[in-house]
Amino acid sequence: MTIDWSQERVLVYSPHPDDETLGCGGLMSKAKKAGAEVFVQFLTVGDTADQSPRGFSTAQERNAEIKAVADHFRWDDWHMALPGDKYHLRLDAVPRVDLAQVIERESPLSLDRLRPTVVITPHRTSYNQDHQAVAEAVHTALRPSNTALRHHPRLALAYEEAADQWRLDAVCPPNLVVELSEQEMRDKLRGMELYGSQTHEHPHTRSELTLRSLAVLRGMQAGVALGEGYHVLRCLA
């Protein structure tokens, strides 16, 4: 399967700032270089207690990081749907119908308004409750329907993150690998570096060595040097 990224309009769903880079930073780099349009729909951001030396990161700090990352990857646009501590790490408390409506029609980057050809979402087996809520809401929004009534992206993928290997249920390996060049790998790593509040030294699921190691593993499984793994949710050929 070969994808001509120059013809695609890609919409990535990111529960929090950095998920999109962890999951598909290499694909975003590849697609933009080919001439694709790339958009990122963030769902929420808030003040976060974490294990960094500072012990916390603020929503204001993370919004500034988004702007730097957006410039780095040359996104065509991005949007934050539900900012604030009311929603951050609490998306599982938001009715799925409300999240699905944001995704389908209410956001400036909704499926109805943007009409993407490729949609990329988190995998629902993540331990993180926000990731699960977003994955399930996107799945609902992409439900089969009459294409004359609702937009149907031709390709729907779920990305993986190293942290998502901590799960209760067994999951099949990714069934699609996007080959990455060394430069695309570096672009991904640079994107995570720009999320300074979220990066960590190895061993950590968001360390540079972890990201490169996962790319080496997925690449090896497809017979190439570097890759990103995805699960195909739908593909109209």
Short mmCIF file of C-alpha atoms in Angstrom, two decimals:
data_model
loop_
_atom_site.label_atom_id
_atom_site.label_comp_id
_atom_site.label_asym_id
_atom_site.label_seq_id
_atom_site.Cartn_x
_atom_site.Cartn_y
_atom_site.Cartn_z
CA MET A 1 0.00 0.00 0.00
CA THR A 2 1.50 3.30 -1.11
CA ILE A 3 -0.02 6.61 -0.02
CA ASP A 4 0.50 9.75 -2.08
CA TRP A 5 0.58 12.15 0.85
CA SER A 6 0.61 15.15 -1.49
CA GLN A 7 -3.08 14.51 -2.16
CA GLU A 8 -4.17 14.16 1.47
CA ARG A 9 -5.75 16.38 4.08
CA VAL A 10 -4.70 14.86 7.40
CA LEU A 11 -6.51 15.48 10.69
CA VAL A 12 -4.79 14.26 13.86
CA TYR A 13 -6.64 14.01 17.19
CA SER A 14 -4.45 14.70 20.21
CA PRO A 15 -5.98 14.36 23.69
CA HIS A 16 -3.17 16.55 25.13
CA PRO A 17 -0.30 18.58 23.69
CA ASP A 18 2.46 16.09 22.74
CA ASP A 19 0.31 13.03 21.98
CA GLU A 20 0.21 13.92 18.29
CA THR A 21 4.02 14.11 18.15
CA LEU A 22 4.56 10.94 20.16
CA GLY A 23 2.13 9.02 17.97
CA CYS A 24 2.67 10.41 14.49
CA GLY A 25 5.38 13.06 14.46
CA GLY A 26 7.19 11.19 11.71
CA LEU A 27 4.08 10.84 9.56
CA MET A 28 3.30 14.55 9.95
CA SER A 29 6.81 15.43 8.81
CA LYS A 30 6.59 13.05 5.82
CA ALA A 31 3.14 14.27 4.81
CA LYS A 32 4.00 17.97 4.98
CA LYS A 33 7.18 17.50 2.94
CA ALA A 34 5.10 15.74 0.29
CA GLY A 35 2.66 18.64 0.14
CA ALA A 36 -0.20 17.41 2.34
CA GLU A 37 -2.36 19.60 4.53
CA VAL A 38 -1.97 18.67 8.21
CA PHE A 39 -4.29 19.79 11.00
CA VAL A 40 -4.23 18.94 14.71
CA GLN A 41 -7.29 18.89 16.94
CA PHE A 42 -6.28 19.05 20.59
CA LEU A 43 -8.98 18.13 23.05
CA THR A 44 -7.80 19.56 26.36
CA VAL A 45 -4.95 21.08 28.34
CA GLY A 46 -4.60 22.21 31.93
CA ASP A 47 -2.19 22.65 34.80
CA THR A 48 -0.42 19.34 35.39
CA ALA A 49 1.44 17.84 38.31
CA ASP A 50 4.18 15.61 36.92
CA GLN A 51 7.49 13.94 37.68
CA SER A 52 9.68 16.62 36.15
CA PRO A 53 12.28 18.41 38.30
CA ARG A 54 9.87 21.35 38.60
CA GLY A 55 6.99 19.08 39.56
CA PHE A 56 4.36 20.84 37.45
CA SER A 57 3.56 22.47 34.11
CA THR A 58 0.94 25.14 33.46
CA ALA A 59 -1.63 25.37 30.69
CA GLN A 60 -0.07 28.67 29.62
CA GLU A 61 3.34 27.02 29.31
CA ARG A 62 1.94 24.14 27.28
CA ASN A 63 0.05 26.47 24.93
CA ALA A 64 3.34 28.25 24.20
CA GLU A 65 4.89 24.87 23.45
CA ILE A 66 2.09 24.06 21.00
CA LYS A 67 2.86 27.22 19.02
CA ALA A 68 6.53 26.27 18.75
CA VAL A 69 5.68 22.72 17.69
CA ALA A 70 3.10 23.97 15.16
CA ASP A 71 5.76 26.16 13.54
CA HIS A 72 8.24 23.27 13.54
CA PHE A 73 5.90 20.85 11.75
CA ARG A 74 4.29 23.64 9.67
CA TRP A 75 0.75 22.59 10.55
CA ASP A 76 -1.92 24.25 8.46
CA ASP A 77 -3.96 24.89 11.61
CA TRP A 78 -4.65 23.58 15.10
CA HIS A 79 -7.39 24.06 17.67
CA MET A 80 -7.92 23.39 21.38
CA ALA A 81 -11.47 22.16 21.94
CA LEU A 82 -11.96 21.99 25.73
CA PRO A 83 -9.23 23.86 27.65
CA GLY A 84 -9.06 24.09 31.42
CA ASP A 85 -8.90 21.94 34.51
CA LYS A 86 -12.64 21.19 34.25
CA TYR A 87 -11.79 18.90 31.33
CA HIS A 88 -8.09 18.10 31.60
CA LEU A 89 -7.65 14.46 32.67
CA ARG A 90 -11.45 14.34 33.07
CA LEU A 91 -12.64 13.77 29.51
CA ASP A 92 -14.08 10.43 30.61
CA ALA A 93 -16.65 12.44 32.59
CA VAL A 94 -17.83 14.26 29.46
CA PRO A 95 -20.78 12.50 27.77
CA ARG A 96 -19.57 10.78 24.62
CA VAL A 97 -22.33 12.44 22.62
CA ASP A 98 -20.88 15.85 23.54
CA LEU A 99 -17.35 14.87 22.56
CA ALA A 100 -18.60 13.33 19.34
CA GLN A 101 -20.50 16.51 18.45
CA VAL A 102 -17.34 18.57 18.92
CA ILE A 103 -15.53 16.18 16.59
CA GLU A 104 -18.32 15.90 14.04
CA ARG A 105 -19.54 19.49 13.65
CA GLU A 106 -18.86 21.99 16.46
CA SER A 107 -15.08 22.51 16.25
CA PRO A 108 -13.54 24.75 13.58
CA LEU A 109 -11.63 21.58 12.63
CA SER A 110 -14.68 19.31 12.71
CA LEU A 111 -15.14 16.49 10.24
CA ASP A 112 -18.05 18.35 8.70
CA ARG A 113 -16.12 21.59 8.16
CA LEU A 114 -12.63 20.32 7.36
CA ARG A 115 -13.59 17.18 5.40
CA PRO A 116 -10.26 15.39 5.93
CA THR A 117 -9.21 12.46 3.77
CA VAL A 118 -7.14 10.88 6.57
CA VAL A 119 -8.06 10.82 10.27
CA ILE A 120 -5.58 9.66 12.92
CA THR A 121 -6.69 9.04 16.50
CA PRO A 122 -5.28 7.54 19.71
CA HIS A 123 -5.72 3.83 20.29
CA ARG A 124 -8.52 3.04 22.72
CA THR A 125 -6.46 0.56 24.78
CA SER A 126 -4.37 3.34 26.34
CA TYR A 127 -4.47 3.37 30.13
CA ASN A 128 -5.08 7.12 30.05
CA GLN A 129 -8.75 7.95 30.50
CA ASP A 130 -8.58 11.01 28.22
CA HIS A 131 -7.04 8.93 25.42
CA GLN A 132 -9.78 6.32 25.78
CA ALA A 133 -12.51 8.97 25.72
CA VAL A 134 -11.11 10.63 22.60
CA ALA A 135 -10.56 7.33 20.78
CA GLU A 136 -14.11 6.20 21.48
CA ALA A 137 -15.65 9.57 20.54
CA VAL A 138 -13.73 9.65 17.23
CA HIS A 139 -14.82 6.07 16.57
CA THR A 140 -18.42 7.13 17.12
CA ALA A 141 -18.01 10.16 14.87
CA LEU A 142 -16.63 7.95 12.08
CA ARG A 143 -19.55 5.51 12.19
CA PRO A 144 -20.82 4.24 8.80
CA SER A 145 -23.50 6.37 7.22
CA ASN A 146 -24.73 7.71 3.89
CA THR A 147 -21.82 9.60 2.36
CA ALA A 148 -24.30 12.08 0.89
CA LEU A 149 -25.25 13.05 4.44
CA ARG A 150 -21.99 12.80 6.39
CA HIS A 151 -18.32 13.06 5.42
CA HIS A 152 -16.40 9.76 5.44
CA PRO A 153 -12.58 10.02 5.48
CA ARG A 154 -11.08 7.38 3.21
CA LEU A 155 -8.45 6.32 5.74
CA ALA A 156 -8.83 6.14 9.52
CA LEU A 157 -5.84 5.11 11.65
CA ALA A 158 -5.05 4.71 15.35
CA TYR A 159 -1.55 5.66 16.45
CA GLU A 160 0.48 4.08 19.22
CA GLU A 161 2.57 5.54 22.01
CA ALA A 162 5.25 3.70 23.94
CA ALA A 163 3.37 4.30 27.20
CA ASP A 164 0.35 2.47 25.80
CA GLN A 165 2.22 -0.84 26.05
CA TRP A 166 1.09 -0.75 29.70
CA ARG A 167 -2.37 -2.22 29.14
CA LEU A 168 -4.72 -4.85 30.53
CA ASP A 169 -5.86 -6.34 27.24
CA ALA A 170 -3.69 -7.95 24.59
CA VAL A 171 -3.58 -5.96 21.34
CA CYS A 172 -2.46 -7.15 17.93
CA PRO A 173 0.70 -5.48 16.57
CA PRO A 174 0.18 -2.49 14.26
CA ASN A 175 -0.96 -3.58 10.80
CA LEU A 176 0.35 -0.53 8.96
CA VAL A 177 3.89 0.85 9.16
CA VAL A 178 4.81 4.25 7.77
CA GLU A 179 8.48 4.25 6.74
CA LEU A 180 10.46 7.17 8.16
CA SER A 181 13.66 8.69 6.84
CA GLU A 182 16.36 9.70 9.30
CA GLN A 183 15.34 13.34 8.80
CA GLU A 184 11.70 12.56 9.55
CA MET A 185 12.82 10.77 12.70
CA ARG A 186 14.83 13.83 13.70
CA ASP A 187 11.84 16.05 13.04
CA LYS A 188 9.79 13.90 15.42
CA LEU A 189 12.47 14.04 18.10
CA ARG A 190 12.81 17.81 17.67
CA GLY A 191 9.06 18.17 18.06
CA MET A 192 9.18 16.37 21.39
CA GLU A 193 12.18 18.45 22.45
CA LEU A 194 10.03 21.55 21.93
CA TYR A 195 7.54 20.09 24.41
CA GLY A 196 10.09 20.84 27.10
CA SER A 197 7.67 20.39 29.99
CA GLN A 198 6.86 16.85 28.85
CA THR A 199 10.24 15.37 27.88
CA HIS A 200 12.25 13.14 30.20
CA GLU A 201 15.59 11.40 30.34
CA HIS A 202 15.79 7.69 29.64
CA PRO A 203 14.38 5.40 30.91
CA HIS A 204 11.00 7.05 30.33
CA THR A 205 8.22 6.52 27.82
CA ARG A 206 8.80 10.03 26.46
CA SER A 207 12.60 9.91 26.22
CA GLU A 208 14.46 10.31 22.94
CA LEU A 209 15.90 6.79 23.18
CA THR A 210 12.43 5.30 23.72
CA LEU A 211 11.00 7.06 20.66
CA ARG A 212 13.90 6.02 18.46
CA SER A 213 13.86 2.44 19.80
CA LEU A 214 10.15 2.04 18.99
CA ALA A 215 10.77 3.43 15.49
CA VAL A 216 13.61 0.94 14.98
CA LEU A 217 11.38 -1.94 16.12
CA ARG A 218 8.46 -0.98 13.86
CA GLY A 219 10.81 -0.38 10.96
CA MET A 220 12.47 -3.77 11.42
CA GLN A 221 9.07 -5.45 11.39
CA ALA A 222 8.46 -4.00 7.92
CA GLY A 223 12.00 -4.51 6.63
CA VAL A 224 13.05 -0.87 6.78
CA ALA A 225 15.31 1.11 9.10
CA LEU A 226 12.69 3.29 10.84
CA GLY A 227 8.90 3.33 11.03
CA GLU A 228 5.78 4.35 12.89
CA GLY A 229 3.11 1.76 13.63
CA TYR A 230 -0.63 2.28 13.14
CA HIS A 231 -3.80 0.24 13.38
CA VAL A 232 -6.08 0.61 10.36
CA LEU A 233 -9.62 1.34 11.50
CA ARG A 234 -10.99 1.86 7.99
CA CYS A 235 -9.51 2.00 4.52
CA LEU A 236 -11.54 2.71 1.39
CA ALA A 237 -9.42 1.56 -1.55
#
